[in-house]
Amino acid sequence: MIQELIANLQKKQADLKLGGGLKRIEKHKEKGKMTAWERIFYLLDEHSDYIEIGMFAGEGLYQEEGGCPNGGVAIVMGYVKGRICIVVSNDATVKAGAWFPIAAKKNLRAQEIAMENRIPIIYLVDSAGVYLPMQDEIFPDKEHFGRIFRNNAKMSSMGIPQISAIMGSCVAGGAYLPIMSDYAFIVEGTGSVFLAGSYLVKSSIGEVIDNETLGGAKTHTEISGVTDNKYPNDASCLDAIKNVIDKFGENETAKFSRIKAVKPSYPAEKIYDILPSDRTKPYNMLEIIKCIVDDDSMEEYKKDYGKTIICTLARIDGWAVGIVANQREIVKAKKPGNSTELQMGGVIYSDSADKAARFIMNCNQQKIPLVFFQDVSGFMVGSRSEHGGIIKDGAKMVNAMANSVVPKFTFIVGNSYGAGNYAMCGKAYDPRLIYAWPTSQLAVMSGAAAGKTLLQIQESALKAKGTSLTPDEENILLKTIEDRYNEQLSPYYAAARLWVDGIIDPKETRKVISMGIEAANHSPITERYNVGVIQT
């Protein structure tokens, strides 16, 4: 089953590379232009690793508008002349590269990653600007289109390099993005940049002028000085970007610990055998971790206490990390009086929350990046847990995690339900990168639990009106509720809305962590770790 999920993932990834489809790609290339992905691969160092950001953004959204595959923009973290960078490449085969709401969210995520890690960002611009039929959902609010240019200005003040290449249309407010960059290049014949195109100029002030004369490469390099240099084609423009990046100096680093990498004790593919196809079945998360970390590098913290959460120091590709992971096996917990208690795997109890909070604080004190592996059903409920102070202990864990100053990386292996998502560093808690495996599910609770809860609510409402459901009607309603809810549990539903940065094959996890820490190492930690009031 897991192999089927991965095969489906790989097919979807291949489809995304086609953007708006083969016919549109053909028309795009007839203009002498590379596709969004061809530009990326030409720019990146040959045979080097890269990570896609915002994979599946927009999937299933805007169907009434014809869809917006991959948010209309391809974004990667990769190496250009040996330097780790963010590359943002508009896909003009998708609605002429127009900005849908999800496109703005995805571009902002790219800028956020560049700002957090203080790494260069490269914009390959080929966009018709805001998608006008949805302008009210992308134009005026804090996290809308205008935030892009605010971030341009902020990154400039932070000394983060920004390079833009105008390789197609660049109009209206979007014109500010490349021109607020440190370098602005333009391709002759295809690149154009102006606040208003020829049609709008004519209707506004009556001037008749063609787009090339108005804002083409020759105009902006020889007359206005808006762009730096013009290039005859995409390849020569991308070569110029490489030549600029090749000259950048080195900045101070965070100095995270790294030694020579050692391969994991198990091959990454063993994860497929360890993870059960039935998500209700237990498995040992430690075995999963051994497929990812360097061999013989684990030093487990309080391994005989709070056993439903694994806390361990380790190395991944040579980098020192602190791992916080949900244990999915049923464990025995020692209690006062030499008694024992069975604890359910994937559930956070008071002792495991207490242990995790302390471990997270240790990692912050010692400048060790944190990695979270989620397969969590939530915190333990019931009178025994409530009387034991589970809310207080959970709050302690959330506090320690939320205030972390070391970089955090999150991977959703299986379940990610309710407050468990929060405590294990969900999207709301600023992980530098967050990815889901194809086996994951995200929601307030499981589909079965939600279905029964929502059914009870509807039955109560009907009883208040003096009616009730027959058993058959009840089963039909329950199935309808569960089907709708289960669709929302899918990792693709989450990725479409950028609740995660994408969905990856589990064997890619080690690479994502290593590149993520390498990027984070470019941003020295200047903030003091302070958890404030800890609940005791």
Coordinates of C-alpha atoms in Angstrom, one line a residue:
M1 CA 0.0 0.0 0.0
I2 CA 2.8 2.5 0.9
Q3 CA 4.5 1.8 -2.4
E4 CA 1.2 2.6 -4.2
L5 CA 1.0 5.9 -2.3
I6 CA 4.6 6.7 -3.4
A7 CA 3.9 5.7 -7.0
N8 CA 0.8 8.0 -7.0
L9 CA 3.0 10.8 -5.5
Q10 CA 5.6 10.4 -8.2
K11 CA 3.0 10.5 -11.0
K12 CA 1.5 13.7 -9.5
Q13 CA 4.9 15.3 -9.3
A14 CA 5.6 14.5 -13.0
D15 CA 2.3 16.0 -14.0
L16 CA 3.2 19.2 -12.1
K17 CA 6.3 19.7 -14.3
L18 CA 3.9 20.0 -17.3
G19 CA 2.3 23.2 -15.8
G20 CA -0.6 24.3 -18.0
G21 CA -0.2 21.3 -20.3
L22 CA 1.8 20.3 -23.4
K23 CA 0.0 22.6 -25.8
R24 CA 0.7 25.7 -23.7
I25 CA 4.3 24.6 -23.2
E26 CA 4.7 24.3 -27.0
K27 CA 3.3 27.8 -27.5
H28 CA 5.5 29.1 -24.8
K29 CA 8.7 27.6 -26.4
E30 CA 7.7 29.0 -29.8
K31 CA 8.5 32.4 -28.3
G32 CA 12.1 31.3 -27.7
K33 CA 11.5 30.9 -24.0
M34 CA 12.5 28.1 -21.6
T35 CA 9.8 26.7 -19.4
A36 CA 9.7 27.5 -15.6
W37 CA 11.4 24.2 -14.8
E38 CA 14.0 24.4 -17.6
R39 CA 15.1 27.8 -16.2
I40 CA 15.4 26.3 -12.8
F41 CA 17.4 23.3 -13.9
Y42 CA 19.7 25.4 -16.1
L43 CA 20.4 27.7 -13.2
L44 CA 21.1 25.0 -10.5
D45 CA 24.4 23.3 -10.3
E46 CA 24.5 20.2 -12.4
H47 CA 23.6 16.9 -10.5
S48 CA 23.1 18.9 -7.2
D49 CA 20.3 18.2 -4.7
Y50 CA 17.3 20.5 -4.5
I51 CA 14.1 20.7 -2.5
E52 CA 10.8 21.8 -4.0
I53 CA 8.8 24.3 -1.9
G54 CA 5.0 24.6 -2.0
M55 CA 4.6 21.4 -4.1
F56 CA 0.9 20.8 -4.9
A57 CA -0.1 24.4 -4.0
G58 CA -3.5 25.1 -5.5
E59 CA -4.3 21.4 -6.3
G60 CA -8.1 21.1 -6.6
L61 CA -8.6 24.8 -6.0
Y62 CA -10.1 27.4 -8.4
Q63 CA -11.8 24.8 -10.6
E64 CA -14.4 27.3 -11.7
E65 CA -11.5 29.4 -13.0
G66 CA -9.8 26.6 -14.8
G67 CA -7.5 25.6 -11.9
C68 CA -4.0 26.8 -10.9
P69 CA -1.6 23.8 -10.9
N70 CA 1.3 24.2 -8.5
G71 CA 0.1 27.8 -7.7
G72 CA 1.4 28.9 -11.1
V73 CA 5.0 29.1 -9.9
A74 CA 7.8 26.7 -9.3
I75 CA 9.9 27.3 -6.2
V76 CA 13.0 25.4 -5.1
M77 CA 15.8 25.5 -2.6
G78 CA 19.0 24.5 -4.4
Y79 CA 22.6 25.2 -5.2
V80 CA 23.8 27.9 -7.6
K81 CA 27.6 28.1 -7.9
G82 CA 27.8 26.0 -4.7
R83 CA 25.7 28.5 -2.7
I84 CA 22.3 27.5 -1.3
C85 CA 19.6 29.7 -2.7
I86 CA 15.8 30.0 -3.1
V87 CA 14.7 30.1 -6.8
V88 CA 11.2 31.4 -7.7
S89 CA 10.2 30.7 -11.3
N90 CA 6.8 31.9 -12.6
D91 CA 5.1 29.4 -14.9
A92 CA 3.6 31.4 -17.8
T93 CA 1.9 28.2 -19.1
V94 CA -0.6 28.5 -16.2
K95 CA -2.9 31.5 -16.8
A96 CA 0.1 33.5 -18.3
G97 CA 1.7 33.3 -14.8
A98 CA -1.1 35.3 -13.2
W99 CA -1.1 35.6 -9.5
F100 CA -4.0 33.6 -7.8
P101 CA -4.4 33.9 -4.0
I102 CA -2.4 30.7 -3.5
A103 CA 0.4 32.1 -5.7
A104 CA 0.8 35.0 -3.4
K105 CA 0.9 32.7 -0.4
K106 CA 3.5 30.5 -2.1
N107 CA 5.7 33.4 -3.0
L108 CA 5.5 34.8 0.5
R109 CA 6.5 31.4 1.8
A110 CA 9.6 31.5 -0.4
Q111 CA 10.5 34.9 0.9
E112 CA 9.9 33.8 4.5
I113 CA 12.4 30.9 4.0
A114 CA 15.0 33.3 2.5
M115 CA 14.5 35.8 5.3
E116 CA 14.6 33.2 8.2
N117 CA 17.8 31.6 6.8
R118 CA 19.4 34.7 5.3
I119 CA 20.0 33.0 2.0
P120 CA 19.9 34.6 -1.5
I121 CA 16.6 34.6 -3.5
I122 CA 16.4 34.6 -7.3
Y123 CA 13.2 35.6 -9.1
L124 CA 12.7 34.4 -12.7
V125 CA 9.8 36.7 -13.6
D126 CA 7.2 35.8 -16.3
S127 CA 3.8 36.9 -15.0
A128 CA 0.8 38.8 -16.2
G129 CA 0.3 40.1 -12.7
V130 CA -2.7 39.8 -10.4
Y131 CA -5.5 37.5 -11.6
L132 CA -8.1 40.3 -11.9
P133 CA -11.3 38.2 -11.4
M134 CA -10.0 37.4 -7.9
Q135 CA -8.3 40.7 -7.1
D136 CA -10.3 41.1 -3.9
E137 CA -8.7 37.9 -2.5
I138 CA -5.1 38.9 -3.4
F139 CA -4.7 42.7 -3.4
P140 CA -5.4 44.6 -0.2
D141 CA -4.8 42.4 3.0
K142 CA -1.7 42.1 5.1
E143 CA -0.6 38.7 3.6
H144 CA -1.6 39.6 0.1
F145 CA 0.3 40.7 -3.0
G146 CA 1.6 43.9 -1.5
R147 CA 3.5 42.0 1.2
I148 CA 5.8 40.7 -1.5
F149 CA 7.3 44.2 -2.0
R150 CA 7.4 44.9 1.7
N151 CA 9.5 41.8 2.0
N152 CA 11.7 43.0 -0.9
A153 CA 12.5 46.1 1.1
K154 CA 13.0 44.2 4.4
M155 CA 15.4 41.7 2.8
S156 CA 17.4 44.5 1.3
S157 CA 17.7 46.1 4.7
M158 CA 18.8 42.7 6.1
G159 CA 21.5 42.4 3.5
I160 CA 19.9 39.3 1.9
P161 CA 20.8 39.2 -1.9
Q162 CA 17.9 39.4 -4.3
I163 CA 18.4 38.9 -8.1
S164 CA 15.7 39.2 -10.7
A165 CA 15.5 38.2 -14.3
I166 CA 12.6 39.6 -16.3
M167 CA 12.0 36.8 -18.8
G168 CA 8.5 37.6 -19.9
S169 CA 5.7 39.9 -18.8
C170 CA 6.1 42.0 -15.6
V171 CA 3.3 44.5 -15.2
A172 CA 1.5 46.8 -12.7
G173 CA 2.5 46.4 -9.1
G174 CA 4.4 43.3 -10.0
A175 CA 7.0 45.5 -11.7
Y176 CA 8.3 46.5 -8.3
L177 CA 9.4 43.0 -7.4
P178 CA 12.4 42.9 -9.8
I179 CA 13.2 46.5 -9.6
M180 CA 13.4 46.3 -5.8
S181 CA 16.0 43.6 -6.1
D182 CA 19.7 44.2 -6.0
Y183 CA 20.1 43.1 -9.6
A184 CA 17.5 43.3 -12.4
F185 CA 18.2 41.7 -15.7
I186 CA 16.0 41.5 -18.8
V187 CA 15.7 39.3 -21.8
E188 CA 15.4 41.0 -25.2
G189 CA 12.3 40.4 -27.2
T190 CA 10.4 38.5 -24.5
G191 CA 11.0 40.6 -21.3
S192 CA 8.9 43.7 -20.6
V193 CA 8.2 45.7 -17.5
F194 CA 5.8 48.6 -17.0
L195 CA 3.2 49.9 -14.5
A196 CA 0.6 49.9 -17.3
G197 CA 0.6 48.2 -20.6
S198 CA -0.1 49.8 -24.0
Y199 CA -3.9 49.2 -23.9
L200 CA -4.3 50.8 -20.4
V201 CA -2.0 53.7 -21.4
K202 CA -4.2 54.4 -24.4
S203 CA -7.4 54.2 -22.4
S204 CA -5.9 56.3 -19.5
I205 CA -4.1 59.1 -21.3
G206 CA -4.7 58.5 -25.0
E207 CA -1.1 57.8 -25.9
V208 CA -0.6 55.2 -28.6
I209 CA 2.6 53.1 -28.1
D210 CA 3.6 49.4 -28.4
N211 CA 4.7 47.4 -25.4
E212 CA 8.3 47.0 -26.5
T213 CA 8.8 50.7 -26.9
L214 CA 6.9 51.3 -23.7
G215 CA 8.8 48.9 -21.5
G216 CA 11.0 46.5 -23.4
A217 CA 14.7 45.6 -22.8
K218 CA 16.2 48.3 -24.9
T219 CA 14.0 51.0 -23.3
H220 CA 14.9 50.0 -19.7
T221 CA 18.6 49.4 -20.2
E222 CA 19.4 52.3 -22.5
I223 CA 16.8 55.0 -21.6
S224 CA 15.2 54.6 -18.2
G225 CA 18.0 52.7 -16.4
V226 CA 15.3 50.6 -14.7
T227 CA 17.1 47.3 -15.5
D228 CA 20.8 46.7 -15.3
N229 CA 21.6 44.7 -18.5
K230 CA 19.8 43.0 -21.4
Y231 CA 20.5 39.6 -22.7
P232 CA 19.6 37.9 -26.1
N233 CA 18.0 34.8 -24.6
D234 CA 17.0 33.0 -21.4
A235 CA 20.3 31.0 -21.2
S236 CA 22.6 34.1 -21.3
C237 CA 20.5 35.8 -18.7
L238 CA 20.7 32.9 -16.4
D239 CA 24.4 32.7 -17.0
A240 CA 24.7 36.3 -15.8
I241 CA 22.9 35.4 -12.6
K242 CA 25.4 32.6 -12.0
N243 CA 28.3 35.0 -12.6
V244 CA 26.9 37.4 -10.0
I245 CA 26.3 34.8 -7.3
D246 CA 29.8 33.4 -7.9
K247 CA 31.2 36.7 -6.5
F248 CA 29.3 36.8 -3.2
G249 CA 31.3 36.9 0.0
E250 CA 30.7 34.7 3.0
N251 CA 28.7 35.8 6.0
E252 CA 28.8 34.8 9.6
T253 CA 27.2 31.4 10.4
A254 CA 25.2 29.9 13.3
K255 CA 28.0 27.4 13.8
F256 CA 25.8 24.3 14.2
S257 CA 27.8 21.2 14.8
R258 CA 28.7 19.1 11.8
I259 CA 31.1 16.2 11.4
K260 CA 31.7 13.7 8.5
A261 CA 28.5 12.0 7.6
V262 CA 27.9 8.3 8.1
K263 CA 25.1 6.3 6.4
P264 CA 22.1 5.2 8.5
S265 CA 22.2 1.7 9.9
Y266 CA 19.2 0.8 7.8
P267 CA 18.5 1.8 4.1
A268 CA 15.8 4.4 3.7
E269 CA 13.6 2.0 1.8
K270 CA 13.2 -0.1 5.0
I271 CA 10.8 2.6 6.1
Y272 CA 8.2 1.1 3.7
D273 CA 8.4 -2.2 5.5
I274 CA 8.3 -0.7 9.0
L275 CA 5.2 1.5 8.5
P276 CA 2.0 -0.6 8.6
S277 CA -0.5 0.0 5.8
D278 CA -3.2 0.1 8.6
R279 CA -2.7 3.3 10.5
T280 CA -4.4 1.9 13.6
K281 CA -1.6 -0.7 14.0
P282 CA 1.4 0.0 16.3
Y283 CA 5.0 0.2 15.1
N284 CA 8.3 1.3 16.6
M285 CA 9.2 4.8 15.6
L286 CA 12.8 4.2 16.7
E287 CA 13.2 1.9 13.7
I288 CA 12.0 4.7 11.4
I289 CA 14.5 7.0 12.9
K290 CA 17.3 4.5 12.4
C291 CA 16.6 4.7 8.6
I292 CA 17.3 8.5 8.7
V293 CA 20.0 9.3 11.2
D294 CA 23.7 8.5 10.9
D295 CA 24.6 5.1 12.2
D296 CA 25.5 4.8 15.9
S297 CA 24.8 8.5 16.5
M298 CA 21.8 8.3 18.7
E299 CA 21.9 9.2 22.4
E300 CA 18.4 8.8 23.8
Y301 CA 17.1 11.1 26.5
K302 CA 15.2 9.6 29.4
K303 CA 14.4 6.5 27.4
D304 CA 12.6 4.8 30.3
Y305 CA 10.4 7.7 31.1
G306 CA 7.5 9.3 29.2
K307 CA 7.9 6.6 26.6
T308 CA 5.1 7.7 24.2
I309 CA 7.5 10.5 23.0
I310 CA 11.0 9.6 21.9
C311 CA 13.6 12.3 22.5
T312 CA 17.1 11.6 21.2
L313 CA 20.2 13.4 20.1
A314 CA 21.6 12.2 16.8
R315 CA 23.3 13.3 13.6
I316 CA 21.8 13.5 10.2
D317 CA 24.3 13.8 7.3
G318 CA 26.8 14.8 9.9
W319 CA 24.6 17.6 11.4
A320 CA 23.8 17.4 15.1
V321 CA 20.0 17.3 15.8
G322 CA 17.6 16.8 18.6
I323 CA 14.7 14.6 17.6
V324 CA 11.2 14.6 19.1
A325 CA 9.1 11.8 17.8
N326 CA 5.8 10.1 18.7
Q327 CA 6.3 6.5 19.7
R328 CA 3.5 4.4 18.1
E329 CA 4.0 1.2 20.2
I330 CA 1.9 0.6 23.3
V331 CA 4.3 1.1 26.2
K332 CA 4.3 0.3 29.9
A333 CA 4.8 3.3 32.3
K334 CA 6.0 2.8 35.8
K335 CA 3.8 4.5 38.5
P336 CA 4.3 5.1 42.2
G337 CA 4.0 2.0 44.3
N338 CA 5.7 -0.1 41.6
S339 CA 2.5 -0.3 39.6
T340 CA 2.5 -0.1 35.8
E341 CA 0.1 1.6 33.3
L342 CA -0.3 0.8 29.7
Q343 CA 0.0 3.9 27.5
M344 CA -1.3 4.1 24.0
G345 CA 1.2 4.8 21.2
G346 CA 0.8 8.2 19.4
V347 CA -0.8 9.8 22.5
I348 CA 0.9 12.5 24.6
Y349 CA 0.7 11.8 28.3
S350 CA 1.8 14.1 31.2
D351 CA 5.2 12.3 31.6
S352 CA 6.0 12.4 27.9
A353 CA 5.0 16.1 27.6
D354 CA 7.2 16.9 30.6
K355 CA 10.2 15.0 29.1
A356 CA 9.8 16.6 25.7
A357 CA 9.7 20.1 27.2
R358 CA 12.9 19.5 29.1
F359 CA 14.6 18.1 26.1
I360 CA 13.6 21.0 23.8
M361 CA 14.9 23.4 26.4
N362 CA 18.2 21.5 26.5
C363 CA 18.6 21.7 22.7
N364 CA 18.0 25.4 22.8
Q365 CA 20.6 25.9 25.4
Q366 CA 23.1 23.9 23.4
K367 CA 22.3 25.3 19.9
I368 CA 21.1 22.0 18.5
P369 CA 18.4 22.1 15.7
L370 CA 15.2 20.3 16.4
V371 CA 13.5 17.7 14.2
F372 CA 9.9 16.6 14.9
F373 CA 8.4 13.4 13.6
Q374 CA 4.6 13.5 14.0
D375 CA 2.3 10.5 14.3
V376 CA 0.1 11.9 17.0
S377 CA -3.5 11.4 18.0
G378 CA -3.4 14.2 20.6
F379 CA -3.1 14.5 24.4
M380 CA -4.5 11.8 26.7
V381 CA -8.1 12.6 27.9
G382 CA -10.3 11.4 30.8
S383 CA -10.6 12.2 34.5
R384 CA -7.3 10.5 35.5
S385 CA -5.3 12.7 33.0
E386 CA -7.3 15.8 33.7
H387 CA -6.8 15.4 37.5
G388 CA -3.1 14.7 36.8
G389 CA -2.7 18.1 35.1
I390 CA -2.4 17.0 31.4
I391 CA -3.3 20.6 30.3
K392 CA -0.6 22.1 32.5
D393 CA 2.0 19.6 31.2
G394 CA 0.9 20.1 27.6
A395 CA 1.2 23.8 28.0
K396 CA 4.7 23.4 29.3
M397 CA 5.7 21.5 26.1
V398 CA 4.0 24.0 23.8
N399 CA 5.7 26.8 25.6
A400 CA 9.2 25.3 25.3
M401 CA 8.7 24.5 21.7
A402 CA 7.0 27.7 20.6
N403 CA 9.8 29.9 22.1
S404 CA 12.6 27.8 20.5
V405 CA 15.3 29.9 18.9
V406 CA 17.0 27.0 17.2
P407 CA 15.7 26.1 13.8
K408 CA 12.9 23.5 13.8
F409 CA 11.9 21.0 11.1
T410 CA 8.7 19.0 11.0
F411 CA 7.7 15.8 9.2
I412 CA 4.2 14.3 9.4
V413 CA 4.6 10.6 9.2
G414 CA 1.1 9.4 10.0
N415 CA -1.6 11.1 12.1
S416 CA -1.5 14.8 13.0
Y417 CA -4.6 15.5 15.0
G418 CA -5.7 18.3 17.2
A419 CA -3.5 19.9 19.8
G420 CA -0.9 17.1 19.1
N421 CA -0.2 18.9 15.8
Y422 CA 0.5 22.1 17.8
A423 CA 2.7 20.5 20.4
M424 CA 4.7 18.6 17.8
C425 CA 5.5 21.8 15.9
G426 CA 2.8 22.2 13.3
K427 CA 2.8 24.9 10.7
A428 CA 1.6 27.5 13.2
Y429 CA 4.8 27.2 15.2
D430 CA 7.2 28.3 12.5
P431 CA 9.2 25.2 11.4
R432 CA 11.8 26.3 8.9
L433 CA 10.5 23.5 6.7
I434 CA 7.4 21.2 7.2
Y435 CA 6.8 18.2 4.9
A436 CA 4.2 15.4 4.9
W437 CA 4.7 11.8 3.9
P438 CA 2.1 10.2 1.6
T439 CA 0.9 8.2 4.7
S440 CA -0.1 11.3 6.7
Q441 CA -3.4 12.8 7.7
L442 CA -4.1 16.2 9.2
A443 CA -7.2 17.3 11.1
V444 CA -8.7 18.2 14.4
M445 CA -9.5 14.4 14.9
S446 CA -9.7 11.2 12.9
G447 CA -12.5 10.8 10.3
A448 CA -14.3 8.1 12.4
A449 CA -14.2 10.2 15.5
A450 CA -15.3 13.4 13.7
G451 CA -18.1 11.5 11.9
K452 CA -19.6 10.2 15.1
T453 CA -19.3 13.6 16.8
L454 CA -20.9 15.5 13.9
L455 CA -23.6 12.8 13.7
Q456 CA -24.5 13.2 17.4
I457 CA -24.7 17.0 16.9
Q458 CA -27.1 16.6 13.9
E459 CA -29.2 14.0 15.8
S460 CA -29.6 16.4 18.7
A461 CA -30.7 19.2 16.4
L462 CA -33.3 16.9 14.9
K463 CA -34.6 15.7 18.3
A464 CA -35.0 19.4 19.3
K465 CA -37.3 19.7 16.3
G466 CA -39.2 16.5 17.3
T467 CA -37.8 14.3 14.6
S468 CA -35.3 11.4 14.5
L469 CA -33.4 9.3 12.1
T470 CA -33.9 5.6 11.2
P471 CA -30.9 3.4 11.4
D472 CA -30.5 3.4 7.6
E473 CA -30.8 7.2 7.5
E474 CA -28.2 7.4 10.3
N475 CA -25.7 5.1 8.4
I476 CA -26.2 7.2 5.2
L477 CA -25.6 10.4 7.0
L478 CA -22.6 9.1 8.8
K479 CA -21.0 7.9 5.6
T480 CA -21.7 11.3 3.9
I481 CA -20.0 13.1 6.9
E482 CA -17.1 10.7 7.0
D483 CA -16.4 10.9 3.2
R484 CA -16.4 14.7 3.3
Y485 CA -14.1 14.8 6.3
N486 CA -11.8 12.1 5.0
E487 CA -11.2 14.2 1.8
Q488 CA -9.9 17.0 4.1
L489 CA -7.6 14.6 5.9
S490 CA -5.5 14.0 2.8
P491 CA -2.0 15.3 2.8
Y492 CA -2.8 16.7 -0.7
Y493 CA -5.6 18.8 0.8
A494 CA -3.0 20.2 3.2
A495 CA -0.4 20.7 0.6
A496 CA -2.8 22.5 -1.8
R497 CA -3.4 25.1 0.9
L498 CA 0.3 25.3 2.0
W499 CA -0.3 23.9 5.4
V500 CA 2.8 21.9 4.6
D501 CA 5.6 22.7 2.2
G502 CA 4.9 19.6 0.2
I503 CA 4.6 15.8 0.2
I504 CA 7.8 13.7 -0.1
D505 CA 8.9 10.2 -0.4
P506 CA 10.1 9.2 3.1
K507 CA 13.5 8.4 1.7
E508 CA 13.9 12.1 0.8
T509 CA 13.6 13.1 4.5
R510 CA 17.3 12.9 5.3
K511 CA 18.2 15.2 2.3
V512 CA 15.5 17.8 3.4
I513 CA 16.8 17.9 6.9
S514 CA 20.4 18.2 5.8
M515 CA 19.8 21.0 3.3
G516 CA 17.4 22.7 5.8
I517 CA 20.1 22.9 8.5
E518 CA 22.7 24.0 5.9
A519 CA 20.4 26.9 5.0
A520 CA 19.6 27.7 8.6
N521 CA 23.3 27.7 9.4
H522 CA 23.6 31.0 7.4
S523 CA 21.5 32.8 10.0
P524 CA 23.3 33.2 13.4
I525 CA 21.1 32.9 16.4
T526 CA 20.9 36.3 18.1
E527 CA 17.7 35.9 20.2
R528 CA 18.0 34.7 23.8
Y529 CA 16.0 31.6 24.6
N530 CA 13.3 32.6 27.1
V531 CA 10.3 30.4 27.8
G532 CA 8.6 32.9 30.1
V533 CA 6.2 31.5 32.7
I534 CA 6.4 27.7 32.8
Q535 CA 3.3 25.9 34.2
T536 CA 4.3 23.8 37.2

